Amino acid sequence: MPPPFCLSTPFIFSFTPCPISPAISVIVCAVPAPLAHPPFRNKANTTPKVRRLPLLNAIVSTVNDALYSYVLIILLVAGGLYFTFRCRFAQFRMLPEQLRVVRERPSDGKGVSSFHALMVSTASRVGTGNIIGVSTALCMGGFGSVFWMWVIALLGGATAFVESTLSQIYKRRGAEGCYGGPAYYIEAALKWRPLALAFSVLLILTYGVGFNMLCSYNLQSTFSTYSFYDTATTPWIIGLVLAVLVGYCLFGGGKRILRITGVLVPIMGVAYILVALLIVLCNLGTLPSVLARIFREAFDLRAIFGGFGGSCVMYGIKRGLFSNEAGVGSAPNASASAEISHPVKQGLVQTLSVFIDTILVCSATAFMCMCSGVEPTEALSGAPFVQEALRATLGGFGPVFITVAMILFAFTTLLGNLYYVTQSFNHLLGRVPGRRFCTIYYLLASGVILLGAGLNADLLWGIADVTMGLMALINMPVIFLLGKYAYRALADYKRQKAEGRDPVFRAADIGITESLDYWN
């Protein structure tokens, strides 16, 4: 059998001293072709021929390993534990309230609802990483990586609550609704504009360039097993079609993005989970041994400490972060757009988004792969493992379903990412961009999607991981400093609920005396 197609996956940034705390310095599958052998081609024959940049690859790989092997793992796990205790396990204890507030509508009937804000953030979170990322974690880190993905999601729920509540507290009012995000609470609360600008630039590079180019590449790769696939032309044709479709939605305005994701994301997620359940039920006898293997490999100390850079802990946390983005600071840009009576409501909703992404969708991918009987290997890393797992149970329908799921995952991810980029441009310019700027930006965004279809995947994965990690390095210390306002807001919310009222937020009630653009 030919080898399967495989996706693989010190800089110092200095800013002006913070006036308040100087301590802060610092996706893919294939439809079977009419061939006698399994429909995988040699990677050398399916990857578009592009110029490789060995020096840049080496630099990106070094920074990537340093960030995810040590710094971010400590920061995210410690931060998640800290926020969990400070919020008194709100991500678990207030689950019924999360399900209630997500159904609330804006008081004026015109603004962005909590549900639509949830769908935008979920559209970005639930993407190709839920298939490729999980498959890669299983093949490279073993079954134990699933456990550590769960850990980062359960702890990340508290992190998502804090950052999204802060984005609501410090959001601003605009002509087309409210907006905000980490750049806004950094600037408003810390009075540190250079850091806020740096965050906005990193978000644009991560979501507007890195993630979208990678998403486009992964999507075109799903067609590499078709008999018509040609490395010289097919990637560009598929990239062009995708760029045109996304451009059409962008020129329809932000409201159209919200409507499209509001329809596609629930359908996509429910169908994917149902198919995963079907596969698990068809292989129910393997479930006990799969669960035992998850926990056995998760706590295999020799495997963990013998080579930490390739351990189940590193892969679980790295791919968990790539998937649910808790602590990165992206989802707060969507949560700030919701028109609600109290910031805590949107904090609870975004906690739910993290659980949907990792506990539901990522687990669906993991269990349908692990229960299929197909053994994960490094050669199958990425889409091939998922393809073979579904083929083993569902036959020819499996790859077809994954192809459709990947198209929907990629499309909604692109739209959600570009929504975040738009909010960052709003911050950089200090206003809502004019029509001419938006036209140029939309054309460039579509061009990036087209370009990504023909570039090298290894470099794209590396750049996206590095810029996302740098976003987390800025956002996590900031929400540590500002977290007290989220805790106070949570206490205020619980007090009003205990009094039988629908909570209404007043900044003075949590000790914020300065004028806030939205709430005052």
Coordinates of C-alpha atoms in Angstrom, one line a residue:
M1 CA 0.0 0.0 0.0
P2 CA 1.4 3.4 -0.8
P3 CA 2.2 5.6 2.2
P4 CA -0.8 7.7 3.3
F5 CA -1.0 11.5 2.8
C6 CA 0.3 13.0 6.1
L7 CA -0.2 16.4 7.7
S8 CA 2.4 17.2 10.3
T9 CA 2.4 19.4 11.9
P10 CA 14.2 32.6 20.9
F11 CA 12.2 35.7 19.9
I12 CA 11.8 38.4 22.6
F13 CA 8.9 40.8 22.2
S14 CA 9.4 43.9 24.4
F15 CA 6.8 46.5 25.0
T16 CA 6.7 49.8 26.9
P17 CA 6.3 49.2 30.6
C18 CA 2.7 48.7 31.8
P19 CA 1.6 51.6 33.9
I20 CA -0.3 49.3 36.3
S21 CA 1.9 46.2 36.5
P22 CA 5.5 46.3 35.2
A23 CA 5.5 42.5 35.8
I24 CA 4.1 42.0 32.3
S25 CA 7.0 42.4 29.9
V26 CA 7.8 40.3 28.1
I27 CA -9.2 20.6 8.1
V28 CA -9.5 16.9 5.7
C29 CA -10.6 13.8 4.2
A30 CA -11.1 12.1 0.9
V31 CA -13.7 10.3 -1.2
P32 CA -12.3 7.0 -2.4
A33 CA -11.1 7.0 -6.0
P34 CA -11.9 4.0 -8.2
L35 CA -8.6 2.3 -7.4
A36 CA -7.9 -1.3 -6.2
H37 CA -5.8 -0.1 -3.3
P38 CA -6.9 2.2 -0.4
P39 CA -7.2 5.7 -1.8
F40 CA -4.1 7.3 -0.4
R41 CA -1.3 8.7 -2.6
N42 CA 2.3 9.4 -1.8
K43 CA 2.6 12.8 -0.2
A44 CA 5.3 13.8 -2.7
N45 CA 2.8 13.4 -5.4
T46 CA -0.1 15.2 -3.8
T47 CA 1.5 18.2 -2.2
P48 CA 1.7 21.3 -4.4
K49 CA 5.2 22.0 -5.5
V50 CA 6.3 25.2 -3.6
R51 CA 9.5 26.7 -2.5
R52 CA 10.7 25.5 0.9
L53 CA 12.3 27.9 3.4
P54 CA 14.5 25.7 5.6
L55 CA 15.8 28.5 7.8
L56 CA 12.3 29.9 8.5
N57 CA 11.0 26.4 9.1
A58 CA 13.8 25.8 11.6
I59 CA 13.1 29.1 13.5
V60 CA 9.4 28.5 13.6
S61 CA 9.9 24.9 14.8
T62 CA 12.2 26.0 17.6
V63 CA 9.9 28.7 18.9
N64 CA 6.9 26.4 18.5
D65 CA 8.6 23.6 20.6
A66 CA 9.6 26.1 23.3
L67 CA 6.2 27.6 23.6
Y68 CA 4.2 24.3 23.7
S69 CA 6.6 22.0 25.5
Y70 CA 7.1 24.3 28.5
V71 CA 5.7 27.8 28.7
L72 CA 2.1 27.5 27.5
I73 CA 1.5 24.2 29.2
I74 CA 2.4 25.7 32.6
L75 CA 0.5 28.9 31.9
L76 CA -2.7 27.3 30.6
V77 CA -3.0 24.6 33.2
A78 CA -2.0 26.8 36.1
G79 CA -4.3 29.5 34.9
G80 CA -7.2 27.2 34.4
L81 CA -6.8 25.8 37.9
Y82 CA -6.6 29.3 39.4
F83 CA -9.6 30.6 37.6
T84 CA -11.6 27.4 38.4
F85 CA -11.1 27.9 42.1
R86 CA -11.6 31.7 42.0
C87 CA -14.9 31.2 40.1
R88 CA -15.9 28.5 42.5
F89 CA -16.2 25.9 39.7
A90 CA -18.7 28.0 37.8
Q91 CA -18.1 26.1 34.6
F92 CA -19.6 23.0 36.2
R93 CA -21.9 24.2 38.8
M94 CA -23.7 26.7 36.6
L95 CA -24.2 24.5 33.5
P96 CA -28.0 24.7 33.7
E97 CA -27.7 28.5 33.7
Q98 CA -25.4 28.3 30.7
L99 CA -28.1 26.5 28.8
R100 CA -30.8 29.0 29.9
V101 CA -29.0 32.2 29.0
V102 CA -28.0 31.0 25.6
R103 CA -31.6 31.1 24.6
E104 CA -32.1 34.8 25.6
R105 CA -32.8 37.4 23.0
P106 CA -31.6 41.0 23.0
S107 CA -33.9 43.3 24.9
D108 CA -34.4 45.6 21.9
G109 CA -35.0 42.7 19.6
K110 CA -32.4 44.0 17.1
G111 CA -28.9 43.4 18.5
V112 CA -26.8 40.3 18.4
S113 CA -28.2 37.6 20.6
S114 CA -26.2 35.3 23.0
F115 CA -26.9 32.4 20.6
H116 CA -25.5 34.2 17.6
A117 CA -22.4 35.2 19.5
L118 CA -22.0 31.6 20.6
M119 CA -22.3 30.4 17.0
V120 CA -19.6 32.8 15.8
S121 CA -17.1 31.7 18.5
T122 CA -18.1 28.1 18.0
A123 CA -17.7 28.5 14.2
S124 CA -14.0 29.4 14.8
R125 CA -13.4 26.9 17.6
V126 CA -15.2 23.9 15.9
G127 CA -13.1 23.5 12.7
T128 CA -10.6 21.4 11.0
G129 CA -8.7 21.0 14.2
N130 CA -11.5 18.8 15.5
I131 CA -10.6 16.3 12.9
I132 CA -7.0 16.7 12.0
G133 CA -5.9 17.9 15.4
V134 CA -7.4 15.1 17.3
S135 CA -6.2 12.5 14.8
T136 CA -2.7 13.9 15.0
A137 CA -2.8 13.8 18.8
L138 CA -3.9 10.2 18.8
C139 CA -1.2 9.1 16.2
M140 CA 1.7 11.1 17.7
G141 CA 0.8 11.1 21.4
G142 CA -1.3 8.0 21.8
F143 CA -4.8 7.5 23.4
G144 CA -3.7 9.3 26.6
S145 CA -3.7 12.6 24.7
V146 CA -7.5 12.5 24.8
F147 CA -7.4 12.7 28.5
W148 CA -5.2 15.8 28.5
M149 CA -7.5 17.4 25.9
W150 CA -10.3 16.9 28.3
V151 CA -8.3 18.5 31.1
I152 CA -7.4 21.6 29.1
A153 CA -11.1 22.0 28.1
L154 CA -12.5 21.5 31.6
L155 CA -10.0 24.0 33.1
G156 CA -10.2 26.2 30.0
G157 CA -13.9 26.6 30.6
A158 CA -13.1 28.9 33.6
T159 CA -10.5 30.7 31.5
A160 CA -13.0 31.3 28.8
F161 CA -15.5 32.6 31.4
V162 CA -13.1 35.2 32.7
E163 CA -11.9 36.5 29.4
S164 CA -15.4 36.7 27.9
T165 CA -16.8 38.4 30.9
L166 CA -14.1 41.0 30.8
S167 CA -14.7 41.6 27.1
Q168 CA -18.4 42.3 28.0
I169 CA -17.5 44.7 30.8
Y170 CA -15.1 46.8 28.7
K171 CA -17.0 46.5 25.3
R172 CA -17.8 49.7 23.4
R173 CA -20.9 50.9 21.6
G174 CA -20.9 51.4 17.8
A175 CA -23.3 52.3 15.0
E176 CA -23.8 48.7 14.1
G177 CA -23.9 47.3 17.7
C178 CA -21.4 46.7 20.4
Y179 CA -17.8 45.4 20.0
G180 CA -14.8 44.6 22.1
G181 CA -12.2 42.0 23.0
P182 CA -8.8 41.7 24.7
A183 CA -7.3 44.7 22.9
Y184 CA -10.1 46.8 24.3
Y185 CA -9.8 45.6 27.9
I186 CA -6.0 45.9 27.8
E187 CA -6.3 49.5 26.7
A188 CA -9.2 50.5 28.9
A189 CA -8.2 48.8 32.1
L190 CA -4.4 48.7 31.9
K191 CA -4.0 51.9 29.9
W192 CA -1.3 50.1 27.8
R193 CA -2.0 50.9 24.2
P194 CA 1.2 49.4 22.7
L195 CA 0.4 46.0 24.2
A196 CA -3.2 46.3 22.9
L197 CA -2.0 47.1 19.4
A198 CA 0.5 44.2 19.5
F199 CA -2.4 41.8 20.4
S200 CA -4.5 43.1 17.6
V201 CA -1.7 42.6 15.1
L202 CA -1.1 39.1 16.3
L203 CA -4.8 38.3 16.0
I204 CA -4.8 39.5 12.4
L205 CA -1.7 37.4 11.6
T206 CA -3.1 34.3 13.3
Y207 CA -6.7 34.3 12.2
G208 CA -6.5 36.4 9.0
V209 CA -3.4 34.8 7.6
G210 CA -2.1 31.7 9.4
F211 CA -5.3 29.8 10.3
N212 CA -7.1 30.7 7.1
M213 CA -4.2 29.7 4.8
L214 CA -3.9 26.5 6.7
C215 CA -7.7 25.9 6.5
S216 CA -7.6 26.4 2.8
Y217 CA -4.7 24.0 2.4
N218 CA -6.3 21.3 4.5
L219 CA -9.6 21.5 2.6
Q220 CA -8.0 21.2 -0.9
S221 CA -6.0 18.2 0.4
T222 CA -9.2 16.3 0.9
F223 CA -9.5 16.0 -2.8
S224 CA -6.0 14.5 -3.3
T225 CA -7.4 10.9 -3.5
Y226 CA -9.7 11.7 -6.5
S227 CA -8.5 10.5 -9.8
F228 CA -8.8 14.0 -11.3
Y229 CA -6.5 15.6 -8.6
D230 CA -3.4 17.3 -10.2
T231 CA -0.8 18.9 -7.9
A232 CA -0.2 21.7 -10.4
T233 CA -3.8 22.9 -10.9
T234 CA -6.4 21.3 -8.5
P235 CA -5.3 23.1 -5.3
W236 CA -5.6 26.5 -7.0
I237 CA -9.0 25.7 -8.5
I238 CA -10.3 24.5 -5.1
G239 CA -8.7 27.5 -3.4
L240 CA -10.3 29.9 -5.9
V241 CA -13.8 28.4 -5.4
L242 CA -13.4 28.7 -1.6
A243 CA -12.1 32.2 -1.8
V244 CA -15.0 33.3 -4.0
L245 CA -17.6 31.8 -1.6
V246 CA -16.1 33.4 1.4
G247 CA -15.7 36.7 -0.4
Y248 CA -19.4 36.6 -1.2
C249 CA -20.3 36.2 2.5
L250 CA -17.8 39.0 3.5
F251 CA -19.3 41.5 1.1
G252 CA -22.7 40.7 2.5
G253 CA -21.6 42.2 5.9
G254 CA -21.2 40.9 9.4
K255 CA -24.9 40.2 9.9
R256 CA -24.8 37.7 7.0
I257 CA -21.8 36.0 8.6
L258 CA -23.8 35.6 11.8
R259 CA -26.9 34.2 9.9
I260 CA -24.8 31.7 7.9
T261 CA -22.9 30.4 10.9
G262 CA -26.1 30.3 13.0
V263 CA -27.5 27.9 10.5
L264 CA -24.5 25.8 9.5
V265 CA -22.8 25.2 12.9
P266 CA -25.6 23.4 14.7
I267 CA -26.4 21.2 11.7
M268 CA -22.7 20.4 11.2
G269 CA -22.1 19.6 14.9
V270 CA -25.2 17.5 15.5
A271 CA -24.7 15.4 12.3
Y272 CA -21.0 14.8 13.2
I273 CA -21.8 13.7 16.8
L274 CA -24.6 11.4 15.6
V275 CA -22.3 9.6 13.2
A276 CA -19.7 9.3 15.9
L277 CA -22.3 7.7 18.2
L278 CA -23.3 5.3 15.5
I279 CA -19.7 4.1 15.1
V280 CA -19.2 3.7 18.8
L281 CA -22.5 1.7 19.0
C282 CA -21.4 -0.5 16.2
N283 CA -18.2 -1.2 18.1
L284 CA -19.5 -1.1 21.6
G285 CA -17.5 -4.1 22.7
T286 CA -14.3 -2.2 22.3
L287 CA -15.3 0.7 24.5
P288 CA -14.1 -0.7 27.9
S289 CA -10.7 -1.4 26.5
V290 CA -10.5 2.0 24.8
L291 CA -11.4 3.8 28.1
A292 CA -8.8 1.7 30.0
R293 CA -6.1 2.5 27.4
I294 CA -6.9 6.3 27.6
F295 CA -6.2 6.4 31.3
R296 CA -3.4 4.0 31.3
E297 CA -1.5 5.9 28.6
A298 CA -2.4 9.3 30.2
F299 CA -0.5 8.4 33.3
D300 CA 2.4 6.4 31.9
L301 CA 5.2 8.4 33.6
R302 CA 7.9 6.8 31.5
A303 CA 6.2 7.9 28.3
I304 CA 5.5 11.4 29.7
F305 CA 8.9 12.3 31.1
G306 CA 11.0 10.2 28.8
G307 CA 10.4 12.5 25.9
F308 CA 8.1 15.3 26.9
G309 CA 8.2 17.1 23.6
G310 CA 6.4 14.1 22.0
S311 CA 4.3 13.0 25.0
C312 CA 0.6 12.6 25.3
V313 CA 0.5 15.6 27.6
M314 CA 2.1 17.9 25.1
Y315 CA 0.0 16.7 22.2
G316 CA -3.3 16.7 24.2
I317 CA -2.7 20.3 25.5
K318 CA -1.3 21.6 22.2
R319 CA -4.2 20.3 20.1
G320 CA -6.7 21.1 22.8
L321 CA -5.7 24.7 22.7
F322 CA -5.7 24.8 18.9
S323 CA -9.2 23.5 19.0
N324 CA -11.0 25.3 21.8
E325 CA -8.8 28.5 22.0
A326 CA -9.6 29.1 25.7
G327 CA -7.1 31.8 26.9
V328 CA -6.0 32.8 23.4
G329 CA -8.2 35.8 23.4
S330 CA -10.1 35.2 20.2
A331 CA -13.6 34.3 21.4
P332 CA -14.0 37.4 23.5
N333 CA -14.2 39.4 20.2
A334 CA -17.4 37.5 19.5
S335 CA -18.8 37.5 23.0
A336 CA -18.5 41.3 23.2
S337 CA -21.0 41.6 20.4
A338 CA -23.9 40.1 22.3
E339 CA -26.6 42.5 23.6
I340 CA -27.3 41.3 27.1
S341 CA -28.2 42.7 30.5
H342 CA -25.1 41.4 32.4
P343 CA -21.6 40.4 31.3
V344 CA -21.6 37.1 33.2
K345 CA -24.3 35.8 30.9
Q346 CA -21.9 35.9 27.9
G347 CA -19.1 34.5 30.1
L348 CA -21.3 31.5 30.8
V349 CA -22.2 31.1 27.1
Q350 CA -18.6 31.1 26.0
T351 CA -17.8 28.4 28.7
L352 CA -20.4 26.3 26.9
S353 CA -18.7 26.9 23.6
V354 CA -15.5 25.4 24.9
F355 CA -17.3 22.3 26.1
I356 CA -19.1 21.9 22.8
D357 CA -15.8 22.1 21.0
T358 CA -13.7 19.7 23.0
I359 CA -15.9 17.6 25.2
L360 CA -18.4 16.9 22.4
V361 CA -16.9 17.4 19.0
C362 CA -13.3 16.5 19.7
S363 CA -14.4 13.5 21.8
A364 CA -16.6 12.4 18.9
T365 CA -13.6 12.3 16.6
A366 CA -11.5 10.5 19.2
F367 CA -14.0 7.8 20.1
M368 CA -15.0 7.0 16.5
C369 CA -11.3 6.6 15.7
M370 CA -10.4 4.7 18.9
C371 CA -13.4 2.3 18.7
S372 CA -13.0 1.5 15.0
G373 CA -10.2 -1.0 15.6
V374 CA -7.8 0.9 13.3
E375 CA -4.5 1.3 15.2
P376 CA -3.1 4.9 15.1
T377 CA 0.4 5.2 13.6
E378 CA 2.6 8.1 12.8
A379 CA 2.1 7.4 9.1
L380 CA -1.6 7.8 9.4
S381 CA -1.3 11.1 11.3
G382 CA -4.0 13.5 10.2
A383 CA -6.9 12.8 7.9
P384 CA -6.0 9.3 6.9
F385 CA -6.6 7.9 10.4
V386 CA -10.1 9.3 10.5
Q387 CA -10.8 8.1 6.9
E388 CA -9.7 4.6 7.7
A389 CA -11.6 4.5 11.0
L390 CA -14.9 5.5 9.3
R391 CA -14.3 3.2 6.3
A392 CA -13.8 0.2 8.7
T393 CA -17.3 0.7 10.1
L394 CA -19.4 2.5 7.5
G395 CA -17.7 1.5 4.3
G396 CA -17.8 4.0 1.4
F397 CA -20.2 6.3 3.2
G398 CA -17.6 7.1 5.8
P399 CA -15.1 9.0 3.6
V400 CA -18.0 10.8 1.8
F401 CA -19.4 12.0 5.1
I402 CA -16.1 13.2 6.4
T403 CA -15.5 15.1 3.1
V404 CA -18.8 17.0 3.6
A405 CA -18.1 17.6 7.2
M406 CA -14.7 19.0 6.4
I407 CA -16.1 21.4 3.8
L408 CA -18.6 22.7 6.4
F409 CA -16.0 22.9 9.2
A410 CA -13.5 24.8 7.0
F411 CA -16.1 27.2 5.6
T412 CA -17.6 28.2 8.9
T413 CA -14.1 28.4 10.5
L414 CA -13.0 30.9 7.8
L415 CA -16.0 33.1 8.4
G416 CA -15.6 33.0 12.2
N417 CA -11.9 33.8 11.9
L418 CA -12.5 36.8 9.6
Y419 CA -15.1 38.1 12.0
Y420 CA -12.4 38.3 14.7
V421 CA -10.0 40.0 12.2
T422 CA -12.6 42.7 11.5
Q423 CA -12.9 43.5 15.2
S424 CA -9.1 43.8 15.4
F425 CA -9.1 46.2 12.4
N426 CA -11.7 48.3 14.3
H427 CA -9.3 48.6 17.2
L428 CA -6.2 49.4 15.1
L429 CA -8.0 52.1 13.2
G430 CA -10.0 53.4 16.2
R431 CA -13.2 53.3 14.2
V432 CA -15.3 51.1 12.0
P433 CA -13.4 50.9 8.6
G434 CA -14.8 52.7 5.6
R435 CA -16.2 51.0 2.6
R436 CA -13.0 51.4 0.6
F437 CA -10.8 49.8 3.3
C438 CA -13.3 47.0 3.7
T439 CA -13.3 46.3 0.0
I440 CA -9.5 46.1 0.0
Y441 CA -9.5 43.9 3.1
Y442 CA -12.1 41.5 1.8
L443 CA -10.2 41.1 -1.5
L444 CA -6.9 40.5 0.4
A445 CA -8.7 38.0 2.8
S446 CA -10.0 36.1 -0.2
G447 CA -6.5 36.2 -1.8
V448 CA -4.9 34.7 1.3
I449 CA -7.4 31.8 1.2
L450 CA -6.5 31.2 -2.4
L451 CA -2.7 31.4 -1.7
G452 CA -3.0 29.0 1.2
A453 CA -4.3 26.3 -0.9
G454 CA -1.0 25.9 -2.7
L455 CA 1.6 26.5 0.1
N456 CA 3.5 24.0 2.3
A457 CA 1.5 22.7 5.2
D458 CA 4.4 22.2 7.7
L459 CA 5.3 25.9 7.7
L460 CA 1.6 27.0 7.9
W461 CA 1.0 24.8 10.9
G462 CA 4.1 26.2 12.6
I463 CA 3.3 29.8 12.0
A464 CA -0.3 29.5 13.1
D465 CA 0.8 27.7 16.3
V466 CA 3.4 30.3 17.1
T467 CA 1.3 33.4 16.6
M468 CA -1.6 31.8 18.5
G469 CA 0.8 30.9 21.4
L470 CA 2.0 34.5 21.5
M471 CA -1.6 35.7 21.7
A472 CA -2.0 33.5 24.8
L473 CA 1.2 34.8 26.3
I474 CA -0.3 38.3 26.2
N475 CA -3.8 37.5 27.1
M476 CA -3.3 35.1 30.0
P477 CA -1.2 37.5 32.2
V478 CA -3.7 40.3 31.4
I479 CA -6.7 38.3 32.6
F480 CA -4.8 37.3 35.7
L481 CA -4.5 41.0 36.5
L482 CA -8.1 41.9 35.6
G483 CA -9.8 38.8 36.8
K484 CA -11.0 40.4 40.0
Y485 CA -13.6 42.2 38.0
A486 CA -14.9 39.0 36.5
Y487 CA -15.1 37.4 40.0
R488 CA -17.0 40.4 41.4
A489 CA -19.3 40.4 38.4
L490 CA -20.1 36.7 39.0
A491 CA -20.8 37.4 42.7
D492 CA -23.1 40.3 41.7
Y493 CA -24.9 38.0 39.2
K494 CA -25.5 35.3 41.8
R495 CA -26.8 37.8 44.3
Q496 CA -29.3 39.2 41.9
K497 CA -30.4 35.7 40.9
A498 CA -30.9 34.8 44.6
E499 CA -33.1 37.8 44.9
G500 CA -35.3 36.5 42.1
R501 CA -34.3 39.2 39.6
D502 CA -33.0 39.0 36.0
P503 CA -29.5 40.4 36.7
V504 CA -28.7 43.9 35.4
F505 CA -25.1 45.1 35.4
R506 CA -23.9 48.4 37.0
A507 CA -20.1 49.0 36.9
A508 CA -20.1 50.7 40.3
D509 CA -21.5 47.5 41.9
I510 CA -18.2 45.7 41.2
G511 CA -15.9 48.6 42.1
I512 CA -15.3 50.1 38.7
T513 CA -15.4 53.9 39.1
E514 CA -14.2 55.1 35.7
S515 CA -16.7 55.6 32.9
L516 CA -17.3 52.6 30.7
D517 CA -18.3 53.2 27.1
Y518 CA -21.2 50.8 27.0
W519 CA -22.5 50.2 30.6
N520 CA -22.4 53.9 31.6

